[in-house]
Amino acid sequence: MRILSGIQPSGTLHLGNYFGMMQPAIALQEKGEAFYFIADYHSMTSLFDANERRKNSLDVALDFLACGLDPKKSVFFRQSDVPEVCELAWLLSTLTPMSMLEKAHSFKDKSAKGIPINHGLFAYPVLMAADILIYDSNVVPVGQDQKQHVEMTRDIAVKFNETYGETFVIPEPQIKGETAKVPGLDGEKMSKSYGNTLEIFGEEKLLRKKVMGIKMDSRTPEEPKPDAEKNLAIELLKLVAPAETAKDFENRLRAGGLGYGDLKKGLFEHYWNHFAEARKKRAELAANLDYVNSVLADGATKARALAQKVLKRARKASGLE
Ligand code: ADP
Ligand code: TRP
């Protein structure tokens, strides 16, 4: 089974990225042949600062390796180190109906917010389909918001196979139920673009301030709270604390007597400790960038060899060769 996923280097990674995509992807490296990449081509649709892209790409590499991506088990690389994916995106684009792309959330959400749409953003799902199909991927672990893109990939692959003969493997999205949508500090979906994130790696004081600043209602500490399971701090605690600890906080909140300040303090401690080991590893990696770059170079060589093979298959099938 081949597993593939990617993440854009468009900002600092947060708990939504971690629990929605990185953690499930890292767990899957034990289950098959995993290919994970830094989607730097995709980041060009919304980030126009070259130095920032360079810095973010390195940060994503450090974050992923620190969180447990094991280069002995996974092929880890930069998307743009395999330029074949752009050629495949062209082949696929000629079989992609405009009406399908017009339905894509990636473009509709930004358009609704008044963000000017470039062609790359509109064609984003086609490049993503090429990413997935060029590695004969079976399973694509992503957060809920990417499900539509994987479904489009399936449709495009089926259309290609029907038009030019069996060429592509049809992939399946894999979405982890309970963490499909990690809430942000304001209760909405945690997202870089909403400014409501808790970063995986950040400065302690700043992160503590963010957690302590989570808005709660005006009920007194003594009041029982029958809706304790809907409390945002409880939802986040369930991700970062052991199950019994989170349950204990929830029960105390429900019964009355636990103040929101103490709840948020508890949340911060567990959140900070959850990533203690990864933080240490990240500092070690940051001091050894030659190693990190060699991992990416090695990943690129392996990924590219496979991509060239699959692209050739698609070129032959479609009469380019
Ligand atoms: P952002 O919304 O911050 O820009 P991305 O769109 O770059 O994040 O998402 C990268 C990966 O992380 C995707 O697989 C996405 O589904 C997942 N992800 C992002 N935010 C969340 C969230 N709040 N809950 C669950 N998964 C998320
Ligand atoms: N669109 C994905 C995101 O924003 C990133 C991505 C690009 C991706 N290509 C992919 C994810 C292929 C999975 C498979 O999160």
PDB file of N, CA, C and O in Angstrom, residues 64-108:
ATOM      1  N   PHE A  64       8.188  18.375  10.768  1.00  0.00           N
ATOM      2  CA  PHE A  64       7.768  17.008  10.452  1.00  0.00           C
ATOM      3  C   PHE A  64       8.747  15.975  11.015  1.00  0.00           C
ATOM      4  O   PHE A  64       8.350  14.965  11.599  1.00  0.00           O
ATOM      5  N   LEU A  65      10.039  16.254  10.833  1.00  0.00           N
ATOM      6  CA  LEU A  65      11.050  15.305  11.336  1.00  0.00           C
ATOM      7  C   LEU A  65      11.015  15.277  12.860  1.00  0.00           C
ATOM      8  O   LEU A  65      11.102  14.211  13.477  1.00  0.00           O
ATOM      9  N   ALA A  66      10.850  16.445  13.489  1.00  0.00           N
ATOM     10  CA  ALA A  66      10.810  16.503  14.957  1.00  0.00           C
ATOM     11  C   ALA A  66       9.602  15.747  15.496  1.00  0.00           C
ATOM     12  O   ALA A  66       9.661  15.128  16.559  1.00  0.00           O
ATOM     13  N   CYS A  67       8.502  15.786  14.770  1.00  0.00           N
ATOM     14  CA  CYS A  67       7.270  15.128  15.245  1.00  0.00           C
ATOM     15  C   CYS A  67       7.258  13.629  14.992  1.00  0.00           C
ATOM     16  O   CYS A  67       6.312  12.950  15.353  1.00  0.00           O
ATOM     17  N   GLY A  68       8.284  13.110  14.331  1.00  0.00           N
ATOM     18  CA  GLY A  68       8.368  11.647  14.235  1.00  0.00           C
ATOM     19  C   GLY A  68       8.399  11.083  12.834  1.00  0.00           C
ATOM     20  O   GLY A  68       8.397   9.861  12.663  1.00  0.00           O
ATOM     21  N   LEU A  69       8.389  11.950  11.806  1.00  0.00           N
ATOM     22  CA  LEU A  69       8.555  11.380  10.470  1.00  0.00           C
ATOM     23  C   LEU A  69       9.941  10.746  10.404  1.00  0.00           C
ATOM     24  O   LEU A  69      10.936  11.400  10.729  1.00  0.00           O
ATOM     25  N   ASP A  70       9.983   9.484  10.047  1.00  0.00           N
ATOM     26  CA  ASP A  70      11.244   8.741  10.063  1.00  0.00           C
ATOM     27  C   ASP A  70      11.713   8.511   8.621  1.00  0.00           C
ATOM     28  O   ASP A  70      11.082   7.751   7.873  1.00  0.00           O
ATOM     29  N   PRO A  71      12.795   9.176   8.226  1.00  0.00           N
ATOM     30  CA  PRO A  71      13.234   9.060   6.822  1.00  0.00           C
ATOM     31  C   PRO A  71      13.674   7.656   6.434  1.00  0.00           C
ATOM     32  O   PRO A  71      13.839   7.377   5.250  1.00  0.00           O
ATOM     33  N   LYS A  72      13.812   6.760   7.425  1.00  0.00           N
ATOM     34  CA  LYS A  72      14.126   5.365   7.067  1.00  0.00           C
ATOM     35  C   LYS A  72      12.846   4.655   6.637  1.00  0.00           C
ATOM     36  O   LYS A  72      12.878   3.656   5.929  1.00  0.00           O
ATOM     37  N   LYS A  73      11.713   5.176   7.098  1.00  0.00           N
ATOM     38  CA  LYS A  73      10.438   4.525   6.763  1.00  0.00           C
ATOM     39  C   LYS A  73       9.673   5.278   5.678  1.00  0.00           C
ATOM     40  O   LYS A  73       8.878   4.681   4.954  1.00  0.00           O
ATOM     41  N   SER A  74       9.862   6.599   5.611  1.00  0.00           N
ATOM     42  CA  SER A  74       9.098   7.412   4.655  1.00  0.00           C
ATOM     43  C   SER A  74      10.027   8.099   3.670  1.00  0.00           C
ATOM     44  O   SER A  74      11.154   8.436   4.012  1.00  0.00           O
ATOM     45  N   VAL A  75       9.496   8.326   2.486  1.00  0.00           N
ATOM     46  CA  VAL A  75      10.213   9.143   1.500  1.00  0.00           C
ATOM     47  C   VAL A  75       9.731  10.578   1.722  1.00  0.00           C
ATOM     48  O   VAL A  75       8.547  10.875   1.589  1.00  0.00           O
ATOM     49  N   PHE A  76      10.639  11.468   2.102  1.00  0.00           N
ATOM     50  CA  PHE A  76      10.263  12.832   2.481  1.00  0.00           C
ATOM     51  C   PHE A  76      10.982  13.799   1.532  1.00  0.00           C
ATOM     52  O   PHE A  76      12.212  13.749   1.409  1.00  0.00           O
ATOM     53  N   PHE A  77      10.220  14.666   0.866  1.00  0.00           N
ATOM     54  CA  PHE A  77      10.836  15.492  -0.192  1.00  0.00           C
ATOM     55  C   PHE A  77      10.074  16.782  -0.430  1.00  0.00           C
ATOM     56  O   PHE A  77       8.977  16.978   0.080  1.00  0.00           O
ATOM     57  N   ARG A  78      10.713  17.645  -1.214  1.00  0.00           N
ATOM     58  CA  ARG A  78      10.083  18.896  -1.652  1.00  0.00           C
ATOM     59  C   ARG A  78       9.348  18.642  -2.955  1.00  0.00           C
ATOM     60  O   ARG A  78       9.931  18.086  -3.892  1.00  0.00           O
ATOM     61  N   GLN A  79       8.120  19.103  -3.038  1.00  0.00           N
ATOM     62  CA  GLN A  79       7.304  18.927  -4.252  1.00  0.00           C
ATOM     63  C   GLN A  79       8.057  19.399  -5.499  1.00  0.00           C
ATOM     64  O   GLN A  79       8.084  18.717  -6.525  1.00  0.00           O
ATOM     65  N   SER A  80       8.712  20.566  -5.422  1.00  0.00           N
ATOM     66  CA  SER A  80       9.333  21.153  -6.615  1.00  0.00           C
ATOM     67  C   SER A  80      10.616  20.436  -7.019  1.00  0.00           C
ATOM     68  O   SER A  80      11.168  20.719  -8.084  1.00  0.00           O
ATOM     69  N   ASP A  81      11.101  19.506  -6.199  1.00  0.00           N
ATOM     70  CA  ASP A  81      12.246  18.695  -6.616  1.00  0.00           C
ATOM     71  C   ASP A  81      11.815  17.617  -7.614  1.00  0.00           C
ATOM     72  O   ASP A  81      12.645  16.872  -8.129  1.00  0.00           O
ATOM     73  N   VAL A  82      10.505  17.511  -7.840  1.00  0.00           N
ATOM     74  CA  VAL A  82       9.990  16.556  -8.824  1.00  0.00           C
ATOM     75  C   VAL A  82       9.157  17.346  -9.842  1.00  0.00           C
ATOM     76  O   VAL A  82       7.921  17.318  -9.818  1.00  0.00           O
ATOM     77  N   PRO A  83       9.803  18.075 -10.753  1.00  0.00           N
ATOM     78  CA  PRO A  83       9.054  18.954 -11.660  1.00  0.00           C
ATOM     79  C   PRO A  83       8.152  18.192 -12.629  1.00  0.00           C
ATOM     80  O   PRO A  83       7.256  18.791 -13.234  1.00  0.00           O
ATOM     81  N   GLU A  84       8.353  16.876 -12.732  1.00  0.00           N
ATOM     82  CA  GLU A  84       7.483  16.052 -13.592  1.00  0.00           C
ATOM     83  C   GLU A  84       6.011  16.236 -13.230  1.00  0.00           C
ATOM     84  O   GLU A  84       5.122  16.059 -14.063  1.00  0.00           O
ATOM     85  N   VAL A  85       5.765  16.602 -11.974  1.00  0.00           N
ATOM     86  CA  VAL A  85       4.390  16.731 -11.513  1.00  0.00           C
ATOM     87  C   VAL A  85       3.668  17.860 -12.278  1.00  0.00           C
ATOM     88  O   VAL A  85       2.459  17.797 -12.513  1.00  0.00           O
ATOM     89  N   CYS A  86       4.429  18.860 -12.715  1.00  0.00           N
ATOM     90  CA  CYS A  86       3.808  19.958 -13.479  1.00  0.00           C
ATOM     91  C   CYS A  86       3.386  19.490 -14.867  1.00  0.00           C
ATOM     92  O   CYS A  86       2.359  19.909 -15.384  1.00  0.00           O
ATOM     93  N   GLU A  87       4.184  18.620 -15.458  1.00  0.00           N
ATOM     94  CA  GLU A  87       3.786  18.105 -16.774  1.00  0.00           C
ATOM     95  C   GLU A  87       2.527  17.245 -16.636  1.00  0.00           C
ATOM     96  O   GLU A  87       1.589  17.363 -17.430  1.00  0.00           O
ATOM     97  N   LEU A  88       2.509  16.414 -15.612  1.00  0.00           N
ATOM     98  CA  LEU A  88       1.316  15.588 -15.445  1.00  0.00           C
ATOM     99  C   LEU A  88       0.090  16.470 -15.178  1.00  0.00           C
ATOM    100  O   LEU A  88      -1.007  16.195 -15.675  1.00  0.00           O
ATOM    101  N   ALA A  89       0.277  17.551 -14.422  1.00  0.00           N
ATOM    102  CA  ALA A  89      -0.850  18.454 -14.145  1.00  0.00           C
ATOM    103  C   ALA A  89      -1.429  18.981 -15.460  1.00  0.00           C
ATOM    104  O   ALA A  89      -2.647  19.116 -15.607  1.00  0.00           O
ATOM    105  N   TRP A  90      -0.563  19.245 -16.438  1.00  0.00           N
ATOM    106  CA  TRP A  90      -1.075  19.718 -17.741  1.00  0.00           C
ATOM    107  C   TRP A  90      -1.932  18.644 -18.415  1.00  0.00           C
ATOM    108  O   TRP A  90      -3.035  18.908 -18.891  1.00  0.00           O
ATOM    109  N   LEU A  91      -1.400  17.414 -18.428  1.00  0.00           N
ATOM    110  CA  LEU A  91      -2.167  16.324 -19.050  1.00  0.00           C
ATOM    111  C   LEU A  91      -3.544  16.204 -18.395  1.00  0.00           C
ATOM    112  O   LEU A  91      -4.558  16.065 -19.064  1.00  0.00           O
ATOM    113  N   LEU A  92      -3.549  16.283 -17.069  1.00  0.00           N
ATOM    114  CA  LEU A  92      -4.814  16.115 -16.343  1.00  0.00           C
ATOM    115  C   LEU A  92      -5.746  17.304 -16.561  1.00  0.00           C
ATOM    116  O   LEU A  92      -6.964  17.147 -16.623  1.00  0.00           O
ATOM    117  N   SER A  93      -5.162  18.474 -16.702  1.00  0.00           N
ATOM    118  CA  SER A  93      -6.002  19.677 -16.810  1.00  0.00           C
ATOM    119  C   SER A  93      -6.875  19.638 -18.061  1.00  0.00           C
ATOM    120  O   SER A  93      -7.967  20.185 -18.087  1.00  0.00           O
ATOM    121  N   THR A  94      -6.386  18.933 -19.092  1.00  0.00           N
ATOM    122  CA  THR A  94      -7.164  18.891 -20.329  1.00  0.00           C
ATOM    123  C   THR A  94      -8.376  17.967 -20.215  1.00  0.00           C
ATOM    124  O   THR A  94      -9.227  17.949 -21.091  1.00  0.00           O
ATOM    125  N   LEU A  95      -8.432  17.218 -19.118  1.00  0.00           N
ATOM    126  CA  LEU A  95      -9.597  16.346 -18.899  1.00  0.00           C
ATOM    127  C   LEU A  95     -10.417  16.819 -17.699  1.00  0.00           C
ATOM    128  O   LEU A  95     -11.316  16.115 -17.237  1.00  0.00           O
ATOM    129  N   THR A  96     -10.091  17.982 -17.171  1.00  0.00           N
ATOM    130  CA  THR A  96     -10.786  18.482 -15.983  1.00  0.00           C
ATOM    131  C   THR A  96     -11.823  19.524 -16.396  1.00  0.00           C
ATOM    132  O   THR A  96     -11.460  20.566 -16.943  1.00  0.00           O
ATOM    133  N   PRO A  97     -13.106  19.246 -16.152  1.00  0.00           N
ATOM    134  CA  PRO A  97     -14.116  20.242 -16.533  1.00  0.00           C
ATOM    135  C   PRO A  97     -13.986  21.527 -15.706  1.00  0.00           C
ATOM    136  O   PRO A  97     -13.724  21.459 -14.506  1.00  0.00           O
ATOM    137  N   MET A  98     -14.165  22.662 -16.340  1.00  0.00           N
ATOM    138  CA  MET A  98     -14.188  23.946 -15.633  1.00  0.00           C
ATOM    139  C   MET A  98     -15.205  23.910 -14.501  1.00  0.00           C
ATOM    140  O   MET A  98     -14.988  24.440 -13.421  1.00  0.00           O
ATOM    141  N   SER A  99     -16.348  23.266 -14.784  1.00  0.00           N
ATOM    142  CA  SER A  99     -17.435  23.259 -13.789  1.00  0.00           C
ATOM    143  C   SER A  99     -17.001  22.547 -12.502  1.00  0.00           C
ATOM    144  O   SER A  99     -17.473  22.868 -11.420  1.00  0.00           O
ATOM    145  N   MET A 100     -16.087  21.588 -12.630  1.00  0.00           N
ATOM    146  CA  MET A 100     -15.601  20.901 -11.427  1.00  0.00           C
ATOM    147  C   MET A 100     -14.737  21.871 -10.602  1.00  0.00           C
ATOM    148  O   MET A 100     -14.905  22.010  -9.396  1.00  0.00           O
ATOM    149  N   LEU A 101     -13.853  22.558 -11.274  1.00  0.00           N
ATOM    150  CA  LEU A 101     -12.964  23.479 -10.552  1.00  0.00           C
ATOM    151  C   LEU A 101     -13.746  24.631  -9.919  1.00  0.00           C
ATOM    152  O   LEU A 101     -13.387  25.128  -8.853  1.00  0.00           O
ATOM    153  N   GLU A 102     -14.825  25.021 -10.573  1.00  0.00           N
ATOM    154  CA  GLU A 102     -15.637  26.120 -10.022  1.00  0.00           C
ATOM    155  C   GLU A 102     -16.270  25.739  -8.693  1.00  0.00           C
ATOM    156  O   GLU A 102     -16.657  26.597  -7.918  1.00  0.00           O
ATOM    157  N   LYS A 103     -16.362  24.433  -8.435  1.00  0.00           N
ATOM    158  CA  LYS A 103     -16.969  23.974  -7.170  1.00  0.00           C
ATOM    159  C   LYS A 103     -15.946  23.800  -6.044  1.00  0.00           C
ATOM    160  O   LYS A 103     -16.304  23.476  -4.920  1.00  0.00           O
ATOM    161  N   ALA A 104     -14.653  23.972  -6.348  1.00  0.00           N
ATOM    162  CA  ALA A 104     -13.617  23.682  -5.342  1.00  0.00           C
ATOM    163  C   ALA A 104     -13.636  24.690  -4.197  1.00  0.00           C
ATOM    164  O   ALA A 104     -13.636  25.904  -4.424  1.00  0.00           O
ATOM    165  N   HIS A 105     -13.620  24.172  -2.947  1.00  0.00           N
ATOM    166  CA  HIS A 105     -13.637  25.071  -1.776  1.00  0.00           C
ATOM    167  C   HIS A 105     -12.416  25.976  -1.755  1.00  0.00           C
ATOM    168  O   HIS A 105     -12.502  27.132  -1.364  1.00  0.00           O
ATOM    169  N   SER A 106     -11.260  25.406  -2.172  1.00  0.00           N
ATOM    170  CA  SER A 106     -10.004  26.156  -2.086  1.00  0.00           C
ATOM    171  C   SER A 106     -10.154  27.508  -2.783  1.00  0.00           C
ATOM    172  O   SER A 106      -9.689  28.530  -2.293  1.00  0.00           O
ATOM    173  N   PHE A 107     -10.842  27.484  -3.916  1.00  0.00           N
ATOM    174  CA  PHE A 107     -10.991  28.714  -4.684  1.00  0.00           C
ATOM    175  C   PHE A 107     -12.239  29.489  -4.240  1.00  0.00           C
ATOM    176  O   PHE A 107     -12.210  30.710  -4.087  1.00  0.00           O
ATOM    177  N   LYS A 108     -13.328  28.765  -3.944  1.00  0.00           N
ATOM    178  CA  LYS A 108     -14.585  29.451  -3.569  1.00  0.00           C
ATOM    179  C   LYS A 108     -14.441  30.247  -2.272  1.00  0.00           C
ATOM    180  O   LYS A 108     -14.908  31.380  -2.166  1.00  0.00           O
TER     181      LYS A 108
END
